[in-house]
Short mmCIF file of C-alpha atoms and ligand atoms in Angstrom, two decimals:
data_model
loop_
_atom_site.label_atom_id
_atom_site.label_comp_id
_atom_site.label_asym_id
_atom_site.label_seq_id
_atom_site.Cartn_x
_atom_site.Cartn_y
_atom_site.Cartn_z
CA UNK A 282 83.53 62.93 94.46
CA UNK A 283 79.96 62.58 95.68
CA UNK A 284 77.64 65.37 94.45
CA UNK A 285 76.25 67.62 97.18
CA UNK A 286 72.54 67.98 97.81
CA UNK A 287 70.39 70.89 96.70
CA UNK A 288 67.81 72.21 99.19
CA UNK A 289 65.42 75.07 98.47
CA UNK A 290 63.15 77.13 100.73
CA UNK A 291 59.83 78.52 99.58
CA UNK A 292 56.84 80.36 100.97
CA UNK A 293 54.75 83.48 100.51
CA UNK A 294 56.28 86.75 101.73
CA UNK A 295 56.15 86.79 105.53
CA UNK A 296 56.18 82.98 105.88
CA UNK A 297 59.31 83.13 108.05
CA UNK A 298 61.62 81.09 105.87
CA UNK A 299 64.61 83.39 106.35
CA UNK A 300 64.45 82.77 110.12
CA UNK A 301 64.68 79.02 109.50
CA UNK A 302 67.56 79.31 107.05
CA UNK A 303 70.15 79.65 109.84
CA UNK A 304 68.67 76.62 111.60
CA UNK A 305 68.89 74.49 108.46
CA UNK A 306 72.52 75.46 107.99
CA UNK A 307 73.24 74.62 111.63
CA UNK A 308 71.62 71.18 111.29
CA UNK A 309 73.64 70.41 108.18
CA UNK A 310 76.91 71.65 109.65
CA UNK A 311 76.35 69.55 112.78
CA UNK A 312 76.58 66.44 110.62
CA UNK A 313 79.68 67.75 108.90
CA UNK A 314 78.25 69.10 105.66
CA UNK A 315 79.91 72.00 103.97
CA UNK A 316 77.07 74.34 103.03
CA UNK A 317 76.77 77.25 100.61
CA UNK A 318 73.80 79.55 101.27
CA UNK A 319 72.40 81.52 98.39
CA UNK A 320 69.19 83.12 97.17
CA UNK A 321 66.97 83.91 94.20
CA UNK A 322 66.60 86.13 92.45
CA UNK A 323 70.29 86.78 93.05
CA UNK A 324 73.26 84.75 94.19
CA UNK A 325 75.66 86.14 91.57
CA UNK A 326 76.85 89.65 90.71
CA UNK A 327 74.57 89.80 87.66
CA UNK A 328 71.71 88.11 89.51
CA UNK A 329 71.87 90.61 92.37
CA UNK A 330 71.58 93.46 89.87
CA UNK A 331 68.56 91.78 88.33
CA UNK A 332 67.15 91.35 91.85
CA UNK A 333 67.47 95.07 92.49
CA UNK A 334 65.47 95.75 89.30
CA UNK A 335 62.88 93.05 90.05
CA UNK A 336 62.23 94.24 93.61
CA UNK A 337 62.25 97.97 92.80
CA UNK A 338 58.69 99.12 93.35
CA UNK A 339 59.09 102.03 90.98
CA UNK A 340 59.97 99.62 88.14
CA UNK A 341 56.77 98.68 86.31
CA UNK A 342 57.19 95.71 83.96
CA UNK A 343 55.21 93.21 81.94
CA UNK A 344 54.61 89.92 83.76
CA UNK A 345 56.54 88.06 81.06
CA UNK A 346 59.50 90.43 81.44
CA UNK A 347 59.43 89.65 85.14
CA UNK A 348 59.44 85.90 84.45
CA UNK A 349 62.24 86.17 81.89
CA UNK A 350 64.41 88.19 84.27
CA UNK A 351 63.82 85.62 87.04
CA UNK A 352 64.98 82.85 84.71
CA UNK A 353 67.91 84.92 83.40
CA UNK A 354 69.12 85.37 86.98
CA UNK A 355 68.58 81.62 87.55
CA UNK A 356 70.62 80.66 84.47
CA UNK A 357 73.54 82.63 85.84
CA UNK A 358 73.01 81.26 89.33
CA UNK A 359 73.11 77.66 88.09
CA UNK A 360 76.23 78.29 86.01
CA UNK A 361 78.24 80.27 88.56
CA UNK A 362 77.10 78.86 91.89
CA UNK A 363 74.67 75.95 92.12
CA UNK A 364 76.17 73.46 89.66
CA UNK A 365 79.87 74.02 90.49
CA UNK A 366 79.21 73.92 94.24
CA UNK A 367 77.23 70.67 94.01
CA UNK A 368 79.92 69.18 91.79
CA UNK A 369 82.52 69.94 94.47
CA UNK A 370 80.48 67.87 96.92
CA UNK A 371 79.22 70.85 98.91
CA UNK A 372 75.56 71.35 99.72
CA UNK A 373 73.52 74.27 98.41
CA UNK A 374 70.69 75.87 100.38
CA UNK A 375 68.83 78.40 98.27
CA UNK A 376 66.29 80.87 99.60
CA UNK A 377 63.82 80.32 96.70
CA UNK A 378 64.16 78.67 93.29
CA UNK A 379 61.88 77.75 90.38
CA UNK A 380 58.81 76.85 92.46
CA UNK A 381 58.67 80.58 93.26
CA UNK A 382 58.31 81.37 89.55
CA UNK A 383 55.37 78.99 89.25
CA UNK A 384 53.83 80.44 92.43
CA UNK A 385 54.43 84.17 91.83
CA UNK A 386 54.58 84.59 88.06
CA UNK A 387 51.98 81.95 87.19
CA UNK A 388 49.79 81.88 90.31
CA UNK A 389 50.21 85.52 91.32
CA UNK A 390 50.53 87.24 87.94
CA UNK A 391 48.49 84.75 85.94
CA UNK A 392 51.12 83.68 83.38
CA UNK A 393 50.57 80.44 81.53
CA UNK A 394 52.51 77.77 83.44
CA UNK A 395 53.32 75.97 80.17
CA UNK A 396 55.47 78.96 79.20
CA UNK A 397 57.31 78.75 82.52
CA UNK A 398 57.79 75.01 82.02
CA UNK A 399 59.54 75.79 78.72
CA UNK A 400 61.87 78.26 80.46
CA UNK A 401 62.45 75.75 83.24
CA UNK A 402 63.45 73.07 80.74
CA UNK A 403 65.65 75.54 78.86
CA UNK A 404 67.46 76.89 81.91
CA UNK A 405 67.81 73.86 84.14
CA UNK A 406 67.08 70.80 81.98
CA UNK A 407 66.17 67.97 84.35
CA UNK A 408 67.80 69.51 87.41
CA UNK A 409 65.47 69.77 90.42
CA UNK A 410 66.18 70.38 94.10
CA UNK A 411 66.68 67.23 96.18
CA UNK A 412 64.36 68.68 98.78
CA UNK A 413 62.14 71.77 98.96
CA UNK A 414 60.69 73.05 102.23
CA UNK A 415 57.50 75.00 101.69
CA UNK A 416 56.90 77.22 104.73
CA UNK A 417 53.15 77.56 104.76
CA UNK A 418 51.19 80.27 106.56
CA UNK A 419 47.71 81.66 106.00
CA UNK A 420 47.92 84.84 103.95
CA UNK A 421 46.67 86.98 106.85
CA UNK A 422 49.69 85.96 108.95
CA UNK A 423 52.11 86.61 106.10
CA UNK A 424 50.51 89.99 105.47
CA UNK A 425 50.69 90.87 109.14
CA UNK A 426 54.45 90.19 109.19
CA UNK A 427 55.07 92.03 105.92
CA UNK A 428 53.13 95.04 107.18
CA UNK A 429 55.88 95.53 109.81
CA UNK A 430 58.42 96.16 107.04
CA UNK A 431 59.03 99.86 106.50
CA UNK A 432 60.19 99.87 102.91
CA UNK A 433 58.20 97.15 101.16
CA UNK A 434 59.50 95.88 97.81
CA UNK A 435 57.55 95.39 94.56
CA UNK A 436 56.22 92.00 95.68
CA UNK A 437 55.70 92.79 99.36
CA UNK A 438 53.42 95.67 98.48
CA UNK A 439 50.98 93.36 96.65
CA UNK A 440 47.51 92.84 98.13
CA UNK A 441 46.12 89.80 99.94
CA UNK A 442 44.39 88.39 96.85
CA UNK A 443 47.76 88.20 95.07
CA UNK A 444 49.23 86.20 97.94
CA UNK A 445 46.12 83.95 98.05
CA UNK A 446 46.86 83.01 94.44
CA UNK A 447 50.60 82.58 95.18
CA UNK A 448 49.84 80.31 98.13
CA UNK A 449 47.30 78.29 96.14
CA UNK A 450 49.87 77.79 93.36
CA UNK A 451 52.48 76.62 95.89
CA UNK A 452 49.98 74.13 97.33
CA UNK A 453 49.31 72.90 93.79
CA UNK A 454 53.08 72.34 93.35
CA UNK A 455 53.14 70.38 96.61
CA UNK A 456 50.40 68.11 95.24
CA UNK A 457 52.27 67.71 91.98
CA UNK A 458 55.64 66.89 93.58
CA UNK A 459 54.82 65.32 96.95
CA UNK A 460 58.16 63.51 97.25
CA UNK A 461 60.27 66.60 96.67
CA UNK A 462 58.25 69.42 98.29
CA UNK A 463 57.44 69.10 101.98
CA UNK A 464 55.07 71.45 103.80
CA UNK A 465 56.21 73.03 107.05
CA UNK A 466 53.36 74.55 109.06
CA UNK A 467 54.82 77.96 109.86
CA UNK A 468 51.80 79.24 111.77
CA UNK A 469 52.94 77.28 114.85
CA UNK A 470 55.49 78.44 117.46
CA UNK A 471 59.08 79.07 116.36
CA UNK A 472 60.19 75.98 118.32
CA UNK A 473 57.50 73.94 116.60
CA UNK A 474 58.67 75.08 113.18
CA UNK A 475 62.29 74.24 114.08
CA UNK A 476 61.26 70.72 115.13
CA UNK A 477 59.30 70.22 111.94
CA UNK A 478 62.29 71.38 109.88
CA UNK A 479 64.61 68.99 111.73
CA UNK A 480 62.26 66.04 111.21
CA UNK A 481 61.86 66.83 107.53
CA UNK A 482 65.61 67.09 107.02
CA UNK A 483 66.31 63.88 108.97
CA UNK A 484 66.56 61.53 105.96
CA UNK A 485 69.12 63.87 104.38
CA UNK A 486 71.02 64.34 107.66
CA UNK A 487 71.51 60.59 107.82
CA UNK A 488 72.77 60.56 104.26
CA UNK A 489 76.50 59.73 104.24
P1 TYD B 679 62.33 87.25 99.30
O1 TYD B 679 62.86 85.89 99.01
O2 TYD B 679 61.02 87.30 99.99
O3 TYD B 679 63.46 88.03 100.01
P2 TYD B 679 63.37 88.98 101.28
O4 TYD B 679 63.05 88.04 102.39
O5 TYD B 679 64.74 89.57 101.31
O6 TYD B 679 62.26 89.98 100.97
O7 TYD B 679 62.22 88.20 97.99
C1 TYD B 679 62.23 87.77 96.74
C2 TYD B 679 60.92 88.12 96.06
O8 TYD B 679 61.00 87.68 94.71
C3 TYD B 679 59.72 87.44 96.69
O9 TYD B 679 58.69 88.39 96.87
C4 TYD B 679 59.27 86.45 95.65
C5 TYD B 679 59.84 86.95 94.36
N1 TYD B 679 60.19 85.89 93.39
C6 TYD B 679 59.38 85.68 92.30
O10 TYD B 679 58.37 86.37 92.13
N2 TYD B 679 59.72 84.72 91.38
C7 TYD B 679 60.84 83.95 91.50
O11 TYD B 679 61.13 83.08 90.65
C8 TYD B 679 61.67 84.19 92.66
C9 TYD B 679 62.92 83.37 92.83
C10 TYD B 679 61.32 85.17 93.57
#
């Protein structure tokens, strides 16, 4: 059976990727794909518990603890969801994956990216998403959207300079992996973003 494709969504908090998730699923289903939607950190029973810890704003932790928990959740996610689903020929759309660790834990928190690369190799070997959509907005726009949220989580409550570093690290990843990671300008109208998503997915939509 043909392996499914693995698509991931990235962006700073407030970039609007969750809004586009439903659209991506619709586009894939229109061409007959069977799609499993999931997220990180999370996607499994254990991973969701780790997510609750990671997002809890009362839970102070060392930046390396944060990174290790992200990768622990990812190990479980790959084993229980991503790999089996792809092997069954279904497609996986994940709201965040390893690029987020490079952006948030290395860019945002300042961890050495070589350490993350070791964890990446350990946890996922050579596996990479087939396509990553990076929803890009200026930090001020992301911050404006996040400020509407009543109960902000441990990441959402970070200041603008943190998100500047996260965004810069994402843009660095885009430069490093231009074939895999595609930028979607999310500062335009919702309709404009939807069009851009559709165009970017087109090569995969045509894939048998
Ligand atoms: P997010 O995807 O923004 O979910 P929601 O839209 O429900 O708030 O929340 C996940 C948070 O976790 C986000 O702030 C980024 C952070 N994160 C990391 O710091 N490193 C990672 O490796 C991943 C997967 C997420």
